[in-house]
Coordinates of C-alpha atoms in Angstrom, one line a residue:
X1 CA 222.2 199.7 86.8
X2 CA 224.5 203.0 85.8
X3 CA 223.4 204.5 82.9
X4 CA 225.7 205.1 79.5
X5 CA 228.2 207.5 80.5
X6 CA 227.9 210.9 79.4
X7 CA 230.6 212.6 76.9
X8 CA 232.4 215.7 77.3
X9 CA 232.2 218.2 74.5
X10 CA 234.7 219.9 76.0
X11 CA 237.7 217.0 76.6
X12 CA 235.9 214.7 72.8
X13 CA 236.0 216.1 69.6
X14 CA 232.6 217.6 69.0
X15 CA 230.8 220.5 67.0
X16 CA 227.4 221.7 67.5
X17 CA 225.4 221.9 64.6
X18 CA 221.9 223.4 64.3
X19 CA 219.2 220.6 62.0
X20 CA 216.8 222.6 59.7
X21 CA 213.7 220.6 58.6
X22 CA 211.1 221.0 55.5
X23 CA 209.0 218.4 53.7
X24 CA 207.9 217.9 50.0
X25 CA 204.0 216.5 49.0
X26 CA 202.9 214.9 52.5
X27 CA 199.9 212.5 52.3
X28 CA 197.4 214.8 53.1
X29 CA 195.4 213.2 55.9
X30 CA 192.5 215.5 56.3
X31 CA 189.1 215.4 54.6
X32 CA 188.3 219.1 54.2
X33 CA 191.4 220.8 54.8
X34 CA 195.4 219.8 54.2
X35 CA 197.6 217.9 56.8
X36 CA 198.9 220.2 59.5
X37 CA 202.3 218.4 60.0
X38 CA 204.7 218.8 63.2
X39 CA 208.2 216.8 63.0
X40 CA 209.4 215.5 65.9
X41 CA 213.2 214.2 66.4
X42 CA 214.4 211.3 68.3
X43 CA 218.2 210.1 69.3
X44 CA 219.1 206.6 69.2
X45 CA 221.1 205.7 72.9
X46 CA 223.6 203.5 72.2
X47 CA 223.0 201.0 74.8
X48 CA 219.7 200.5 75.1
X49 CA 218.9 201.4 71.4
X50 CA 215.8 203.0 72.0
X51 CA 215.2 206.5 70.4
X52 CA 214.7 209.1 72.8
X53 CA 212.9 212.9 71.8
X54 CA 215.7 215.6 71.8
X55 CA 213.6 217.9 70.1
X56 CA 209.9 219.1 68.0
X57 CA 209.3 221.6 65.6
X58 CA 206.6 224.1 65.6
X59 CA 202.6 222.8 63.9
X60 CA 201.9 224.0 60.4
X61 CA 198.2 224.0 59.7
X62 CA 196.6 223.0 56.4
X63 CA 200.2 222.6 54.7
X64 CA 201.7 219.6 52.4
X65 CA 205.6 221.1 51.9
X66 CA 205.7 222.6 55.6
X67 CA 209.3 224.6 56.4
X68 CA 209.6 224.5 59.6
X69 CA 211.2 227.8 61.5
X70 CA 212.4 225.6 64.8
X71 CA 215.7 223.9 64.9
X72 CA 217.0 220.8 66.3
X73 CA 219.7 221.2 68.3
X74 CA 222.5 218.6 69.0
X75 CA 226.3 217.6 69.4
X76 CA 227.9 215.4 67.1
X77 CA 230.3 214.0 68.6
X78 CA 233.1 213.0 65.6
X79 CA 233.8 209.5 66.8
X80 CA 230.7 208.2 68.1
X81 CA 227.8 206.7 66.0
X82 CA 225.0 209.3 66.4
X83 CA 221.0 207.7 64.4
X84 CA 218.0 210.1 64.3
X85 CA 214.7 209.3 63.8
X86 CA 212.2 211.9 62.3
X87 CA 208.9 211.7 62.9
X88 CA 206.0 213.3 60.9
X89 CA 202.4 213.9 62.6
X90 CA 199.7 215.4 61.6
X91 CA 198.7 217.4 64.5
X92 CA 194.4 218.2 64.6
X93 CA 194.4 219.2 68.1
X94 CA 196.9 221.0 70.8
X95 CA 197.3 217.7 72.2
X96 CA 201.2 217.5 73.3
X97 CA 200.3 213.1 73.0
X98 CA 201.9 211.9 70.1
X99 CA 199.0 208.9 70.5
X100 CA 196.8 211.6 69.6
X101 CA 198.3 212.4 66.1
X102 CA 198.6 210.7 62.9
X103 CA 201.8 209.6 61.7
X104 CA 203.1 210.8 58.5
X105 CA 206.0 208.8 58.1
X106 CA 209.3 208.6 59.2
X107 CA 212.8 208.5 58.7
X108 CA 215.8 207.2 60.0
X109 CA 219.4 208.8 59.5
X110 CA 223.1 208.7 61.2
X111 CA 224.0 212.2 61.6
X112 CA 227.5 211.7 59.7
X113 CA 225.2 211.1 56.5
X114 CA 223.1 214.4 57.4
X115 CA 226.5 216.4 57.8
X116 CA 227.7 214.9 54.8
X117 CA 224.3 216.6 53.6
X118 CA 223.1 212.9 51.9
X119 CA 219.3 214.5 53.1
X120 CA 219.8 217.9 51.9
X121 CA 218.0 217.2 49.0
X122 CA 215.2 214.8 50.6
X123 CA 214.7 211.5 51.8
X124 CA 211.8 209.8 51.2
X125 CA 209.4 208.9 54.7
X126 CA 208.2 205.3 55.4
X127 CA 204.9 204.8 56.3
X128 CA 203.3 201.4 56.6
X129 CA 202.1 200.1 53.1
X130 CA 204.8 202.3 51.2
X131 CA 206.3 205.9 51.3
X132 CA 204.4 208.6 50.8
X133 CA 206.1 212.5 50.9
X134 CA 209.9 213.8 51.3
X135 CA 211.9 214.8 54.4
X136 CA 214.3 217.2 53.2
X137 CA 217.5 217.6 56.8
X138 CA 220.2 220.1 56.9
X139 CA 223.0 220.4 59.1
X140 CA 225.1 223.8 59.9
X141 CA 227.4 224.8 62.2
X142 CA 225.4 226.6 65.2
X143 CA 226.9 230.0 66.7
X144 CA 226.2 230.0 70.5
X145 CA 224.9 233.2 71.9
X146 CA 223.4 234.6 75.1
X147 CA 221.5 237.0 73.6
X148 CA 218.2 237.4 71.6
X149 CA 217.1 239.9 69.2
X150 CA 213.1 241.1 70.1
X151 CA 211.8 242.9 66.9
X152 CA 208.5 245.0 65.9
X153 CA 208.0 244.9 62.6
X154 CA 205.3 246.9 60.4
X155 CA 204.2 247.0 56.7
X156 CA 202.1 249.6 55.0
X157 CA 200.2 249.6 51.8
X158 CA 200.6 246.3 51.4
X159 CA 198.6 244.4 48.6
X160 CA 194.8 243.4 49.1
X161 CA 194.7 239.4 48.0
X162 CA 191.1 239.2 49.6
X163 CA 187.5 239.9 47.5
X164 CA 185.4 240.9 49.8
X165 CA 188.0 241.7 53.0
X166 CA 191.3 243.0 53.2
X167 CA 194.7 240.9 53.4
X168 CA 195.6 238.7 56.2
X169 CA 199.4 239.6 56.0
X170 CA 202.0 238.0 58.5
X171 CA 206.0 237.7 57.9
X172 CA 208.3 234.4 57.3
X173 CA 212.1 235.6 58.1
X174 CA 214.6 233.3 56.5
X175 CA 218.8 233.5 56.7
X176 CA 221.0 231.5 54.1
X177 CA 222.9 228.9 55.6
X178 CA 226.4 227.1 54.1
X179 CA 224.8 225.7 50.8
X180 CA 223.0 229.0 49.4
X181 CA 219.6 227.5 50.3
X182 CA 217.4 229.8 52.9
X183 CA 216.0 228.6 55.6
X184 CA 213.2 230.3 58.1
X185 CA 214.0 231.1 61.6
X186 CA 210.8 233.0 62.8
X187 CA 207.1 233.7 62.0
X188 CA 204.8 236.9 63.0
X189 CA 201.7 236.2 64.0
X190 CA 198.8 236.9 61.2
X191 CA 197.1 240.4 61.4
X192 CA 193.4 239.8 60.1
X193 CA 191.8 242.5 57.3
X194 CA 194.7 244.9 57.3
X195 CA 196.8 246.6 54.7
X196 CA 199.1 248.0 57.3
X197 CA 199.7 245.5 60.3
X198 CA 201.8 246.2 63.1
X199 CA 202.9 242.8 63.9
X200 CA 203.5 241.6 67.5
X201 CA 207.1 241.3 68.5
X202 CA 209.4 238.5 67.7
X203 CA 212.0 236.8 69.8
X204 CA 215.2 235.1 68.2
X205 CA 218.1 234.1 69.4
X206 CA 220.7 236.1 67.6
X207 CA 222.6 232.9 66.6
X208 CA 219.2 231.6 65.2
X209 CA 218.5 234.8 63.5
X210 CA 221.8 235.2 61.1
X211 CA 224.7 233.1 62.6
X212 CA 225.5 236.5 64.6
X213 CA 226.5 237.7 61.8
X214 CA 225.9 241.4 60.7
X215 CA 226.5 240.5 57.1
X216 CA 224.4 237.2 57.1
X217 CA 222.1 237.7 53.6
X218 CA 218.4 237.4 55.0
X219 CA 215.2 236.8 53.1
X220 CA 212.0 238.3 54.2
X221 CA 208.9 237.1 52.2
X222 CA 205.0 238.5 53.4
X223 CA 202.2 236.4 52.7
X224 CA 197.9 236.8 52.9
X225 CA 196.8 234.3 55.1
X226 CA 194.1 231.9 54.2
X227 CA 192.5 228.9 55.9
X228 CA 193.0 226.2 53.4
X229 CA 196.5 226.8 52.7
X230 CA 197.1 228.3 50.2
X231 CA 198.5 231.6 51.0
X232 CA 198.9 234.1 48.7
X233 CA 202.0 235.7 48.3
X234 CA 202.6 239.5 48.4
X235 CA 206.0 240.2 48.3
X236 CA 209.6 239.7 49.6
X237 CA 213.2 241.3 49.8
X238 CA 216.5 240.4 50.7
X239 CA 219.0 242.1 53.1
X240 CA 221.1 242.0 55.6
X241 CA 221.4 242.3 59.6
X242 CA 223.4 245.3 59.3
X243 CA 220.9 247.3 56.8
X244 CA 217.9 245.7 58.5
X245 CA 218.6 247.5 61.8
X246 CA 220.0 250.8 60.3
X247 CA 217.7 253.7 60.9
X248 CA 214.8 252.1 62.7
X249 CA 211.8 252.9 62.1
X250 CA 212.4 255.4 58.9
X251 CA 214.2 253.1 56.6
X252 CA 211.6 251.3 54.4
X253 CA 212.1 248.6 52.4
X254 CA 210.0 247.4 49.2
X255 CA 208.2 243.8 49.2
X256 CA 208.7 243.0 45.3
X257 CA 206.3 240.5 44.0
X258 CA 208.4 239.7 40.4
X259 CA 205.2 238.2 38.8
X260 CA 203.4 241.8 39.0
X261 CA 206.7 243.3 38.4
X262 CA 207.2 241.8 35.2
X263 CA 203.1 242.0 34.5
X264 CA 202.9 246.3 35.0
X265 CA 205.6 248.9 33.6
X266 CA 204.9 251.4 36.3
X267 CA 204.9 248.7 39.3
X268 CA 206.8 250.2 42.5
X269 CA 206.2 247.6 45.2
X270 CA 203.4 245.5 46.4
X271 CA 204.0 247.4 50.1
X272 CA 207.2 248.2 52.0
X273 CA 207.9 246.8 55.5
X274 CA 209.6 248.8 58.2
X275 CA 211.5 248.0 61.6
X276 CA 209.6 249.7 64.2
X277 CA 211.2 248.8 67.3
X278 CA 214.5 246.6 68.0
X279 CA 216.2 246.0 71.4
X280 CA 219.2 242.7 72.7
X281 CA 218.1 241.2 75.4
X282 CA 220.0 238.6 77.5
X283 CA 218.7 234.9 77.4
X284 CA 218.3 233.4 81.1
X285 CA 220.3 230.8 82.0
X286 CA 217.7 228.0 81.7
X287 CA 216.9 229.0 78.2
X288 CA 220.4 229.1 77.3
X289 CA 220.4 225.8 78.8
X290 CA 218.3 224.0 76.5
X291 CA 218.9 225.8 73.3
X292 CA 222.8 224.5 74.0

């Protein structure tokens, strides 16, 4: 039997739209530690009605009110009826099995009521015996581009949040999207016991990173790493595309921590963080591929 046929975006009124994800107070699943959640994202086909994976987001370990940095993907198509299904797991192994994880909950939305931004301030998940957390789904208009943006980025003097070590420091990068909020589109890996980490390069997508959009306002907030969770924050910033990438690797820019701002009359920064290295580099085809 022939499958469903496939629509056009080209010839049926479409828009592509980019679906940001973040949770509130997960049931925490673990004994010793916190849930470390991964949300996967199913489409409903319309003729067989089974929900079919278009999409997962990245694991957050040891974290109850996870934002995730990956993005779902997808076309909405204006005049066809379009269901998700997110799924929460709690992901204790690198096990790609969803069999393996335990659920967190899940919930089940058209896409015309995300766009219409009915999630945008949280839904609550069902789980069997009751709900338990909040799924919070936005929806904004994704900017195609062929090209990625591969960043070094470096801090120096930053705060030391540890006793008997030094900081664990890595970066969270966030851009605003259409309803103020920010929303994180990468994470540095975590340099261990340093005060001036040069983190490893990042890869984004330039329509990930800021909408290609030189004026796109960006928040950048630096954080001490620590195993059960709660990771201490160190200071953050806001700019923009055009400022960020403006005299690389000279032009400094001050992590602000507002509590010790407030707290010490002579308080400076808590660290600055510097772009080191930046270069464009063209997406193959297959990756372009997927991420349209």
């Amino acid at each position: 039997m022939a499958g469903p046929a496939l629509l056009d975006s080209r010839t049926v009124p479409s828009s592509r739209l980019e679906i940001s994800i973040e949770c509130r107070n997960l049931w925490d699943r673990d004994v010793t530690s916190k849930s470390d959640p991964m949300c996967v994202c199913r489409l409903e086909d319309p003729i067989s009605k089974s929900f079919n994976e278009i999409g997962r987001t990245e694991r957050i370990e040891n974290n109850l009110n996870p934002k995730f940095a990956t993005k779902i993907n997808i076309i909405y198509y204006f005049e066809q009826k379009q269901t998700l299904k997110f799924e929460l797991y709690d992901c204790d192994s690198s096990s790609t099995k969803l069999e393996s994880h335990d659920s967190l909950g899940s919930l089940t939305i058209s896409l015309p009521e995300i766009v219409q931004g009915k999630a945008s301030r949280g839904q609550g998940l069902s789980l069997q015996g009751g709900k338990k957390g909040t799924i919070i789904v936005r929806a904004n208009d994704l900017v195609e581009s062929r090209e990625s943006y591969v960043v070094s980025f470096s801090g120096r003097h930053l705060d030391n949040k540890d006793f008997f070590s030094k900081s664990d420091p890595y970066l969270v990068i966030h851009k605003q999207v259409a309803d103020g909020s920010f929303s994180p589109v990468a994470k540095t890996n975590v340099v261990n016991n340093s005060l001036n980490p040069d983190w490893a390069p990042i890869r984004v997508n330039c329509a990930t990173f800021c909408n290609k959009d030189d004026s796109c306002p960006m928040l950048f907030e630096c954080f001490d790493y620590d195993n059960d969770g709660s990771h201490d924050f160190i200071g953050s910033f806001q700019t923009t595309p055009k400022q960020l990438f403006d005299k690389i690797g000279s032009q400094q820019f001050d992590l602000i921590n507002p509590k010790k701002q407030q707290k010490k009359k002579n308080y400076t920064n808590s660290g600055v963080l510097l772009v080191s290295q930046m270069s464009v580099e063209e997406d193959c085809e297959f990756i372009y591929y997927i991420q349209a």
